[in-house]
């Protein structure tokens, strides 16, 4: 590998290290928030005067429209699932960083690179599953904590539908990354045969 490629990989490793540290800090903060909301039920009496649902922000005159008992159950759970998702991102970045380090020191066609790529595919699969669970929980959260009879006039709004959109493109991406690990493993075998021939 030439010096220009090594310098580029070193810069990439530096950026990945910073992003990984930000993920670790975010993970710790969100776990702390989850524990804070789980064990401090009084905070729900003063904290929520508005809720944002995608592009819509609802600002409440009082707390009658909110079901705070359900909120105290769902919010720590959603924060915990978010922390798990961030931890999976952290592990994915750590794996990419390991791939870059191995590639800098040796060749990309190394068994360790193939194993790390396979591990990355598993992290992508796990991250996609956790992301979809988070989406379902988010919809259920809003469905259960809001008192829709108070929010909307029943003369004009007869039904409210919540659509749960599952994102499944991560399955294709994880499968492609998994196949890429076999390409790298095959490349390593070819390189080993070439070295033995020489």
mmCIF file of C-alpha atoms in Angstrom:
data_model
loop_
_atom_site.group_PDB
_atom_site.id
_atom_site.type_symbol
_atom_site.label_atom_id
_atom_site.label_comp_id
_atom_site.label_asym_id
_atom_site.label_seq_id
_atom_site.Cartn_x
_atom_site.Cartn_y
_atom_site.Cartn_z
ATOM 1 C CA UNK A 1 0.000 0.000 0.000
ATOM 2 C CA UNK A 2 1.385 3.414 -0.946
ATOM 3 C CA UNK A 3 1.911 6.294 1.485
ATOM 4 C CA UNK A 4 -1.011 8.326 0.139
ATOM 5 C CA UNK A 5 -3.455 5.495 0.842
ATOM 6 C CA UNK A 6 -1.979 4.975 4.317
ATOM 7 C CA UNK A 7 -2.368 8.681 5.118
ATOM 8 C CA UNK A 8 -5.968 8.586 3.935
ATOM 9 C CA UNK A 9 -6.680 5.539 6.112
ATOM 10 C CA UNK A 10 -4.993 7.219 9.109
ATOM 11 C CA UNK A 11 -7.219 10.285 8.669
ATOM 12 C CA UNK A 12 -10.262 8.064 8.348
ATOM 13 C CA UNK A 13 -9.293 6.209 11.539
ATOM 14 C CA UNK A 14 -8.923 9.537 13.368
ATOM 15 C CA UNK A 15 -12.381 10.683 12.263
ATOM 16 C CA UNK A 16 -13.887 7.302 13.154
ATOM 17 C CA UNK A 17 -12.279 7.454 16.601
ATOM 18 C CA UNK A 18 -13.886 10.859 17.278
ATOM 19 C CA UNK A 19 -17.294 9.650 16.052
ATOM 20 C CA UNK A 20 -16.949 6.500 18.158
ATOM 21 C CA UNK A 21 -16.184 8.561 21.268
ATOM 22 C CA UNK A 22 -19.209 10.790 20.590
ATOM 23 C CA UNK A 23 -21.346 7.634 20.319
ATOM 24 C CA UNK A 24 -19.984 6.350 23.628
ATOM 25 C CA UNK A 25 -20.731 9.666 25.377
ATOM 26 C CA UNK A 26 -24.230 9.725 23.836
ATOM 27 C CA UNK A 27 -24.796 6.135 24.965
ATOM 28 C CA UNK A 28 -23.847 6.987 28.558
ATOM 29 C CA UNK A 29 -25.997 10.146 28.597
ATOM 30 C CA UNK A 30 -29.063 8.378 27.206
ATOM 31 C CA UNK A 31 -28.689 5.503 29.695
ATOM 32 C CA UNK A 32 -28.505 8.136 32.447
ATOM 33 C CA UNK A 33 -31.626 9.877 31.121
ATOM 34 C CA UNK A 34 -33.454 6.569 30.908
ATOM 35 C CA UNK A 35 -32.622 5.758 34.528
ATOM 36 C CA UNK A 36 -33.539 9.301 35.597
ATOM 37 C CA UNK A 37 -36.984 9.067 33.982
ATOM 38 C CA UNK A 38 -37.495 5.495 35.206
ATOM 39 C CA UNK A 39 -36.871 6.250 38.884
ATOM 40 C CA UNK A 40 -38.042 9.869 39.142
ATOM 41 C CA UNK A 41 -41.802 9.859 38.527
ATOM 42 C CA UNK A 42 -42.272 13.430 39.831
ATOM 43 C CA UNK A 43 -40.483 14.872 36.810
ATOM 44 C CA UNK A 44 -43.476 14.037 34.599
ATOM 45 C CA UNK A 45 -45.600 16.578 36.500
ATOM 46 C CA UNK A 46 -43.462 19.552 35.464
ATOM 47 C CA UNK A 47 -41.506 18.607 32.365
ATOM 48 C CA UNK A 48 -43.949 18.155 29.511
ATOM 49 C CA UNK A 49 -45.760 21.198 28.145
ATOM 50 C CA UNK A 50 -45.370 20.193 24.509
ATOM 51 C CA UNK A 51 -44.723 17.152 22.351
ATOM 52 C CA UNK A 52 -43.208 17.015 18.856
ATOM 53 C CA UNK A 53 -44.479 14.360 16.452
ATOM 54 C CA UNK A 54 -42.317 14.542 13.328
ATOM 55 C CA UNK A 55 -43.185 17.978 11.886
ATOM 56 C CA UNK A 56 -46.068 18.696 14.241
ATOM 57 C CA UNK A 57 -45.495 20.270 17.650
ATOM 58 C CA UNK A 58 -48.365 20.150 20.118
ATOM 59 C CA UNK A 59 -48.236 22.762 22.895
ATOM 60 C CA UNK A 60 -50.659 22.036 25.732
ATOM 61 C CA UNK A 61 -52.557 24.509 27.891
ATOM 62 C CA UNK A 62 -52.605 21.967 30.722
ATOM 63 C CA UNK A 63 -51.708 18.326 31.276
ATOM 64 C CA UNK A 64 -55.172 16.839 30.784
ATOM 65 C CA UNK A 65 -54.315 15.720 27.258
ATOM 66 C CA UNK A 66 -51.390 13.605 28.504
ATOM 67 C CA UNK A 67 -51.593 10.198 30.123
ATOM 68 C CA UNK A 68 -48.598 10.518 32.441
ATOM 69 C CA UNK A 69 -48.804 6.986 33.835
ATOM 70 C CA UNK A 70 -48.247 5.557 30.359
ATOM 71 C CA UNK A 71 -45.581 8.176 29.676
ATOM 72 C CA UNK A 72 -43.563 7.105 32.724
ATOM 73 C CA UNK A 73 -43.532 3.555 31.352
ATOM 74 C CA UNK A 74 -42.780 4.293 27.682
ATOM 75 C CA UNK A 75 -40.218 7.113 27.829
ATOM 76 C CA UNK A 76 -37.493 5.177 29.732
ATOM 77 C CA UNK A 77 -38.076 2.181 27.439
ATOM 78 C CA UNK A 78 -37.701 4.290 24.287
ATOM 79 C CA UNK A 79 -34.559 5.927 25.676
ATOM 80 C CA UNK A 80 -33.131 2.495 26.536
ATOM 81 C CA UNK A 81 -33.807 1.184 23.009
ATOM 82 C CA UNK A 82 -32.198 4.351 21.596
ATOM 83 C CA UNK A 83 -29.127 3.700 23.768
ATOM 84 C CA UNK A 84 -28.929 0.129 22.428
ATOM 85 C CA UNK A 85 -29.135 1.482 18.859
ATOM 86 C CA UNK A 86 -26.320 3.969 19.556
ATOM 87 C CA UNK A 87 -24.216 1.182 21.101
ATOM 88 C CA UNK A 88 -24.657 -0.885 17.916
ATOM 89 C CA UNK A 89 -23.494 2.145 15.896
ATOM 90 C CA UNK A 90 -20.508 2.431 18.264
ATOM 91 C CA UNK A 91 -19.573 -1.242 17.718
ATOM 92 C CA UNK A 92 -20.004 -0.859 13.931
ATOM 93 C CA UNK A 93 -17.656 2.132 13.867
ATOM 94 C CA UNK A 94 -15.166 0.235 16.029
ATOM 95 C CA UNK A 95 -15.273 -2.644 13.530
ATOM 96 C CA UNK A 96 -14.707 -0.304 10.561
ATOM 97 C CA UNK A 97 -11.804 1.251 12.470
ATOM 98 C CA UNK A 98 -10.294 -2.231 12.978
ATOM 99 C CA UNK A 99 -10.648 -2.954 9.252
ATOM 100 C CA UNK A 100 -8.799 0.284 8.439
ATOM 101 C CA UNK A 101 -6.014 -0.516 10.922
ATOM 102 C CA UNK A 102 -5.506 -4.042 9.564
ATOM 103 C CA UNK A 103 -5.534 -2.724 5.988
ATOM 104 C CA UNK A 104 -2.907 -0.094 6.864
ATOM 105 C CA UNK A 105 -0.551 -2.616 8.440
ATOM 106 C CA UNK A 106 -1.104 -5.565 6.104
ATOM 107 C CA UNK A 107 -3.225 -6.232 3.037
ATOM 108 C CA UNK A 108 -6.990 -5.837 2.644
ATOM 109 C CA UNK A 109 -7.179 -9.519 1.739
ATOM 110 C CA UNK A 110 -6.619 -10.791 5.254
ATOM 111 C CA UNK A 111 -8.748 -13.325 7.136
ATOM 112 C CA UNK A 112 -9.215 -10.785 9.936
ATOM 113 C CA UNK A 113 -10.653 -8.243 7.475
ATOM 114 C CA UNK A 114 -13.126 -10.840 6.189
ATOM 115 C CA UNK A 115 -14.134 -11.693 9.766
ATOM 116 C CA UNK A 116 -14.583 -8.016 10.648
ATOM 117 C CA UNK A 117 -16.712 -7.457 7.537
ATOM 118 C CA UNK A 118 -18.887 -10.418 8.548
ATOM 119 C CA UNK A 119 -19.190 -8.918 12.050
ATOM 120 C CA UNK A 120 -20.147 -5.557 10.474
ATOM 121 C CA UNK A 121 -22.952 -7.273 8.538
ATOM 122 C CA UNK A 122 -24.287 -8.684 11.813
ATOM 123 C CA UNK A 123 -24.185 -5.221 13.411
ATOM 124 C CA UNK A 124 -26.087 -3.764 10.444
ATOM 125 C CA UNK A 125 -28.707 -6.499 10.797
ATOM 126 C CA UNK A 126 -29.025 -5.926 14.553
ATOM 127 C CA UNK A 127 -29.136 -2.141 14.071
ATOM 128 C CA UNK A 128 -31.921 -2.424 11.506
ATOM 129 C CA UNK A 129 -33.981 -4.643 13.792
ATOM 130 C CA UNK A 130 -33.494 -2.302 16.773
ATOM 131 C CA UNK A 131 -34.342 0.730 14.594
ATOM 132 C CA UNK A 132 -37.635 -0.882 13.528
ATOM 133 C CA UNK A 133 -38.448 -1.793 17.141
ATOM 134 C CA UNK A 134 -37.775 1.845 18.045
ATOM 135 C CA UNK A 135 -40.165 3.028 15.315
ATOM 136 C CA UNK A 136 -42.936 0.723 16.571
ATOM 137 C CA UNK A 137 -42.385 1.852 20.177
ATOM 138 C CA UNK A 138 -42.456 5.499 19.106
ATOM 139 C CA UNK A 139 -45.855 5.076 17.438
ATOM 140 C CA UNK A 140 -47.219 3.116 20.404
ATOM 141 C CA UNK A 141 -45.863 5.786 22.754
ATOM 142 C CA UNK A 142 -47.757 8.593 21.035
ATOM 143 C CA UNK A 143 -50.846 6.442 20.645
ATOM 144 C CA UNK A 144 -51.037 5.646 24.361
ATOM 145 C CA UNK A 145 -49.939 8.886 26.038
ATOM 146 C CA UNK A 146 -52.164 11.346 24.169
ATOM 147 C CA UNK A 147 -55.841 11.747 25.021
ATOM 148 C CA UNK A 148 -57.160 12.244 21.493
ATOM 149 C CA UNK A 149 -60.733 12.934 22.625
ATOM 150 C CA UNK A 150 -59.494 16.168 24.196
ATOM 151 C CA UNK A 151 -57.124 17.067 21.370
ATOM 152 C CA UNK A 152 -59.536 16.793 18.458
ATOM 153 C CA UNK A 153 -63.159 17.762 18.031
ATOM 154 C CA UNK A 154 -65.064 14.512 17.422
ATOM 155 C CA UNK A 155 -67.556 16.323 15.181
ATOM 156 C CA UNK A 156 -64.775 16.911 12.662
ATOM 157 C CA UNK A 157 -62.257 14.145 13.324
ATOM 158 C CA UNK A 158 -63.904 10.734 13.317
ATOM 159 C CA UNK A 159 -60.868 8.464 13.209
ATOM 160 C CA UNK A 160 -57.127 8.688 13.804
ATOM 161 C CA UNK A 161 -54.883 6.122 12.132
ATOM 162 C CA UNK A 162 -51.285 5.446 13.045
ATOM 163 C CA UNK A 163 -49.155 3.914 10.317
ATOM 164 C CA UNK A 164 -46.162 1.881 11.361
ATOM 165 C CA UNK A 165 -43.582 2.003 8.585
ATOM 166 C CA UNK A 166 -41.030 -0.760 8.827
ATOM 167 C CA UNK A 167 -37.765 -0.114 7.004
ATOM 168 C CA UNK A 168 -36.429 -3.357 5.567
ATOM 169 C CA UNK A 169 -33.683 -2.097 3.241
ATOM 170 C CA UNK A 170 -31.140 -2.918 5.973
ATOM 171 C CA UNK A 171 -31.677 -6.630 5.162
ATOM 172 C CA UNK A 172 -30.350 -6.162 1.623
ATOM 173 C CA UNK A 173 -27.455 -4.017 2.848
ATOM 174 C CA UNK A 174 -26.500 -6.550 5.547
ATOM 175 C CA UNK A 175 -26.665 -9.397 3.002
ATOM 176 C CA UNK A 176 -24.405 -7.490 0.580
ATOM 177 C CA UNK A 177 -21.864 -6.758 3.321
ATOM 178 C CA UNK A 178 -21.993 -10.420 4.383
ATOM 179 C CA UNK A 179 -21.307 -11.518 0.783
ATOM 180 C CA UNK A 180 -18.449 -9.017 0.637
ATOM 181 C CA UNK A 181 -16.787 -10.860 3.527
ATOM 182 C CA UNK A 182 -16.690 -14.014 1.384
ATOM 183 C CA UNK A 183 -15.151 -12.059 -1.495
ATOM 184 C CA UNK A 184 -12.407 -10.844 0.846
ATOM 185 C CA UNK A 185 -11.906 -14.373 2.201
ATOM 186 C CA UNK A 186 -11.598 -15.708 -1.371
ATOM 187 C CA UNK A 187 -9.167 -12.888 -2.204
ATOM 188 C CA UNK A 188 -7.076 -13.877 0.812
ATOM 189 C CA UNK A 189 -6.983 -17.502 -0.387
ATOM 190 C CA UNK A 190 -5.927 -16.400 -3.888
ATOM 191 C CA UNK A 191 -3.208 -14.183 -2.441
ATOM 192 C CA UNK A 192 -1.963 -17.053 -0.267
ATOM 193 C CA UNK A 193 -1.822 -19.356 -3.327
ATOM 194 C CA UNK A 194 0.018 -16.651 -5.265
ATOM 195 C CA UNK A 195 2.552 -16.204 -2.447
ATOM 196 C CA UNK A 196 3.099 -19.979 -2.235
ATOM 197 C CA UNK A 197 3.582 -20.166 -6.012
ATOM 198 C CA UNK A 198 6.218 -17.423 -5.900
#
